[in-house]
Amino acid sequence: MNTTILRKSVLGIAGLAFAGGVFAGPATEAHAAPAMDAKAVAVVQADKVDKGTLIPHGVQGKQSRIDVGAEQTANVKAIIAATKKSGMDERAAVVAIATSLQESKLENLGHLGERNDYDSQGLFQQRPSSGWGTVEQITDPEYSTMAFLKGLKQVDGWQDMPLTKAAQTVQVSAYPDHYAQWEQQAADLVAKHWNN
């Protein structure tokens, strides 16, 4: 009889230990779960664009904004793809998109007749007569972006310049300060579409 009581006591203790382990989980699992969660969070965070790199100098002046339709969104994505293809970063995409917002409102413009500024065309209003390429080339979003970025790469220290100065150095616009007004919207568009 003492053996029976002893066996029941041992089984009871073993049962409590098992039940406690099932409900509480082993001590090592409690430490493993957060590590898995931290890894998952790190992956999500790596996919996000660091907004500090998009506008490192802060915006200058009053900011403008337009509604962006399907064609313009496609052009944003084309600019981002060309930026990545050229090996440049998110900040370069912000400069390029802000420039296109100023020049064409992200529309791939052909020749506008009397309303045309000389022979300017495309997303960046580049001119065939100034050596940017043929009409067919500068109205191709990838080509025109790559041409703009090639010019940007040649600007020493463009990464440390305010956006409007970097854009103006490439574009040589009659309105050099107008690029600044598009920096926030350009940064928002890059943050939204960089990883798409």
CSV table of C-alpha atoms in Angstrom, one decimal:
chain,number,residue,atom,x,y,z
A,1,MET,CA,0.0,0.0,0.0
A,2,ASN,CA,2.8,2.4,0.7
A,3,THR,CA,4.1,1.6,-2.8
A,4,THR,CA,0.8,2.6,-4.3
A,5,ILE,CA,0.7,5.9,-2.4
A,6,LEU,CA,4.3,6.5,-3.4
A,7,ARG,CA,3.6,5.7,-7.1
A,8,LYS,CA,0.5,8.0,-7.1
A,9,SER,CA,2.5,10.8,-5.5
A,10,VAL,CA,5.3,10.5,-8.0
A,11,LEU,CA,2.9,10.4,-10.9
A,12,GLY,CA,1.0,13.3,-9.5
A,13,ILE,CA,4.2,15.4,-9.2
A,14,ALA,CA,5.2,14.4,-12.7
A,15,GLY,CA,1.7,15.3,-14.0
A,16,LEU,CA,2.0,18.8,-12.4
A,17,ALA,CA,5.4,19.3,-13.8
A,18,PHE,CA,4.2,18.3,-17.3
A,19,ALA,CA,1.1,20.5,-17.0
A,20,GLY,CA,3.2,23.4,-15.8
A,21,GLY,CA,5.6,22.9,-18.7
A,22,VAL,CA,2.8,22.9,-21.2
A,23,PHE,CA,1.1,26.0,-19.9
A,24,ALA,CA,4.1,28.0,-19.0
A,25,GLY,CA,6.4,26.6,-21.7
A,26,PRO,CA,10.0,25.7,-21.2
A,27,ALA,CA,12.4,28.4,-20.1
A,28,THR,CA,14.3,28.3,-23.3
A,29,GLU,CA,11.2,28.8,-25.4
A,30,ALA,CA,10.4,32.0,-23.5
A,31,HIS,CA,13.8,33.4,-24.6
A,32,ALA,CA,13.5,32.1,-28.2
A,33,ALA,CA,10.2,33.7,-29.0
A,34,PRO,CA,11.3,37.3,-28.6
A,35,ALA,CA,14.4,36.6,-30.7
A,36,MET,CA,12.2,35.4,-33.6
A,37,ASP,CA,10.0,38.5,-33.1
A,38,ALA,CA,13.0,40.8,-33.1
A,39,LYS,CA,14.2,39.1,-36.4
A,40,ALA,CA,10.8,39.7,-38.0
A,41,VAL,CA,10.8,43.3,-36.9
A,42,ALA,CA,14.3,43.8,-38.2
A,43,VAL,CA,13.2,42.6,-41.6
A,44,VAL,CA,10.3,44.9,-41.7
A,45,GLN,CA,12.4,47.9,-40.6
A,46,ALA,CA,15.1,47.1,-43.2
A,47,ASP,CA,12.4,47.5,-45.9
A,48,LYS,CA,11.4,51.0,-44.7
A,49,VAL,CA,13.1,54.0,-46.1
A,50,ASP,CA,14.9,56.2,-43.6
A,51,LYS,CA,13.2,59.5,-43.9
A,52,GLY,CA,16.2,61.3,-42.5
A,53,THR,CA,18.1,60.3,-45.6
A,54,LEU,CA,15.4,61.6,-47.9
A,55,ILE,CA,15.5,65.2,-46.6
A,56,PRO,CA,18.8,65.6,-44.8
A,57,HIS,CA,18.8,69.4,-44.8
A,58,GLY,CA,15.1,70.0,-44.1
A,59,VAL,CA,12.8,71.5,-46.6
A,60,GLN,CA,13.3,75.1,-47.8
A,61,GLY,CA,10.4,77.5,-48.0
A,62,LYS,CA,6.7,76.8,-48.6
A,63,GLN,CA,6.0,73.4,-50.0
A,64,SER,CA,3.7,72.7,-53.0
A,65,ARG,CA,1.7,69.5,-53.6
A,66,ILE,CA,-0.2,68.1,-56.5
A,67,ASP,CA,-2.5,65.1,-56.9
A,68,VAL,CA,-0.6,62.3,-58.6
A,69,GLY,CA,-2.6,60.1,-61.0
A,70,ALA,CA,-1.8,56.8,-62.6
A,71,GLU,CA,0.5,58.1,-65.3
A,72,GLN,CA,2.4,60.2,-62.8
A,73,THR,CA,2.8,57.3,-60.4
A,74,ALA,CA,4.1,55.2,-63.3
A,75,ASN,CA,6.7,57.9,-64.0
A,76,VAL,CA,7.6,58.0,-60.3
A,77,LYS,CA,8.3,54.3,-60.4
A,78,ALA,CA,10.3,54.7,-63.6
A,79,ILE,CA,12.4,57.4,-62.0
A,80,ILE,CA,13.0,55.2,-58.9
A,81,ALA,CA,13.9,52.1,-61.1
A,82,ALA,CA,16.4,54.2,-63.1
A,83,THR,CA,17.9,55.6,-59.9
A,84,LYS,CA,18.4,52.1,-58.6
A,85,LYS,CA,19.8,50.9,-62.0
A,86,SER,CA,22.3,53.8,-61.9
A,87,GLY,CA,23.5,52.7,-58.5
A,88,MET,CA,22.3,55.8,-56.7
A,89,ASP,CA,20.4,56.1,-53.5
A,90,GLU,CA,17.0,57.3,-52.3
A,91,ARG,CA,18.2,60.9,-51.9
A,92,ALA,CA,19.1,61.0,-55.7
A,93,ALA,CA,15.5,59.8,-56.4
A,94,VAL,CA,14.1,62.6,-54.2
A,95,VAL,CA,16.2,65.2,-56.2
A,96,ALA,CA,15.1,63.6,-59.5
A,97,ILE,CA,11.4,63.5,-58.6
A,98,ALA,CA,11.4,67.0,-57.2
A,99,THR,CA,13.0,68.2,-60.4
A,100,SER,CA,10.4,66.4,-62.5
A,101,LEU,CA,7.6,67.8,-60.4
A,102,GLN,CA,8.9,71.3,-61.1
A,103,GLU,CA,9.6,70.8,-64.8
A,104,SER,CA,6.6,68.7,-65.9
A,105,LYS,CA,4.4,67.8,-62.9
A,106,LEU,CA,5.7,64.2,-63.5
A,107,GLU,CA,4.1,64.2,-67.0
A,108,ASN,CA,6.1,62.9,-69.9
A,109,LEU,CA,5.5,66.0,-72.1
A,110,GLY,CA,6.0,66.1,-75.8
A,111,HIS,CA,6.5,69.3,-77.8
A,112,LEU,CA,4.0,71.8,-76.6
A,113,GLY,CA,4.0,74.0,-79.7
A,114,GLU,CA,3.9,77.7,-78.9
A,115,ARG,CA,3.7,76.9,-75.1
A,116,ASN,CA,7.0,75.0,-75.3
A,117,ASP,CA,10.1,76.4,-73.7
A,118,TYR,CA,12.4,76.2,-76.8
A,119,ASP,CA,12.6,72.4,-77.6
A,120,SER,CA,12.3,71.2,-74.0
A,121,GLN,CA,10.5,67.8,-73.6
A,122,GLY,CA,9.9,64.9,-71.3
A,123,LEU,CA,9.8,64.5,-67.6
A,124,PHE,CA,12.8,66.8,-67.0
A,125,GLN,CA,12.1,69.2,-69.9
A,126,GLN,CA,15.5,68.3,-71.4
A,127,ARG,CA,16.5,69.9,-74.8
A,128,PRO,CA,17.8,67.9,-77.8
A,129,SER,CA,19.5,71.1,-78.9
A,130,SER,CA,21.4,71.2,-75.6
A,131,GLY,CA,22.8,67.6,-76.0
A,132,TRP,CA,20.4,65.7,-73.7
A,133,GLY,CA,19.5,63.3,-76.5
A,134,THR,CA,17.1,62.8,-79.3
A,135,VAL,CA,13.4,63.6,-78.8
A,136,GLU,CA,12.7,59.8,-78.6
A,137,GLN,CA,15.4,59.4,-75.9
A,138,ILE,CA,14.4,62.3,-73.7
A,139,THR,CA,10.7,61.3,-73.8
A,140,ASP,CA,11.7,57.9,-72.5
A,141,PRO,CA,11.4,58.1,-68.7
A,142,GLU,CA,14.3,55.7,-68.1
A,143,TYR,CA,16.6,57.4,-70.5
A,144,SER,CA,15.7,60.9,-69.3
A,145,THR,CA,16.2,60.0,-65.7
A,146,MET,CA,19.5,58.3,-66.4
A,147,ALA,CA,20.6,61.4,-68.2
A,148,PHE,CA,19.6,63.6,-65.3
A,149,LEU,CA,21.3,61.4,-62.8
A,150,LYS,CA,24.5,61.3,-64.9
A,151,GLY,CA,24.5,65.1,-64.6
A,152,LEU,CA,23.9,64.9,-60.9
A,153,LYS,CA,26.8,62.5,-60.4
A,154,GLN,CA,29.1,65.1,-61.9
A,155,VAL,CA,28.1,67.7,-59.3
A,156,ASP,CA,30.8,67.5,-56.6
A,157,GLY,CA,29.1,67.2,-53.2
A,158,TRP,CA,25.5,67.1,-54.5
A,159,GLN,CA,24.6,64.9,-51.5
A,160,ASP,CA,25.5,67.7,-49.1
A,161,MET,CA,23.7,70.5,-51.1
A,162,PRO,CA,20.2,71.7,-50.6
A,163,LEU,CA,18.0,70.0,-53.2
A,164,THR,CA,17.3,73.1,-55.1
A,165,LYS,CA,21.1,73.8,-55.6
A,166,ALA,CA,21.8,70.2,-56.7
A,167,ALA,CA,18.9,70.3,-59.2
A,168,GLN,CA,19.7,73.7,-60.5
A,169,THR,CA,23.4,72.7,-61.1
A,170,VAL,CA,22.1,70.0,-63.4
A,171,GLN,CA,19.2,71.8,-65.0
A,172,VAL,CA,20.4,75.4,-65.3
A,173,SER,CA,16.9,76.7,-65.0
A,174,ALA,CA,15.7,80.3,-65.3
A,175,TYR,CA,14.0,79.7,-61.9
A,176,PRO,CA,16.6,78.0,-59.8
A,177,ASP,CA,14.8,78.2,-56.4
A,178,HIS,CA,11.6,76.6,-57.6
A,179,TYR,CA,12.8,73.0,-57.2
A,180,ALA,CA,12.8,73.4,-53.4
A,181,GLN,CA,9.0,73.6,-53.1
A,182,TRP,CA,8.6,69.9,-54.2
A,183,GLU,CA,11.1,68.3,-51.8
A,184,GLN,CA,8.5,67.1,-49.3
A,185,GLN,CA,6.2,65.5,-51.9
A,186,ALA,CA,9.2,64.0,-53.7
A,187,ALA,CA,10.4,62.5,-50.4
A,188,ASP,CA,6.9,61.1,-49.7
A,189,LEU,CA,6.7,59.5,-53.1
A,190,VAL,CA,10.1,57.9,-52.7
A,191,ALA,CA,9.2,56.6,-49.2
A,192,LYS,CA,6.0,55.1,-50.7
A,193,HIS,CA,7.4,53.6,-53.8
A,194,TRP,CA,11.1,52.8,-53.2
A,195,ASN,CA,10.5,49.2,-52.2
A,196,ASN,CA,7.6,48.5,-54.6
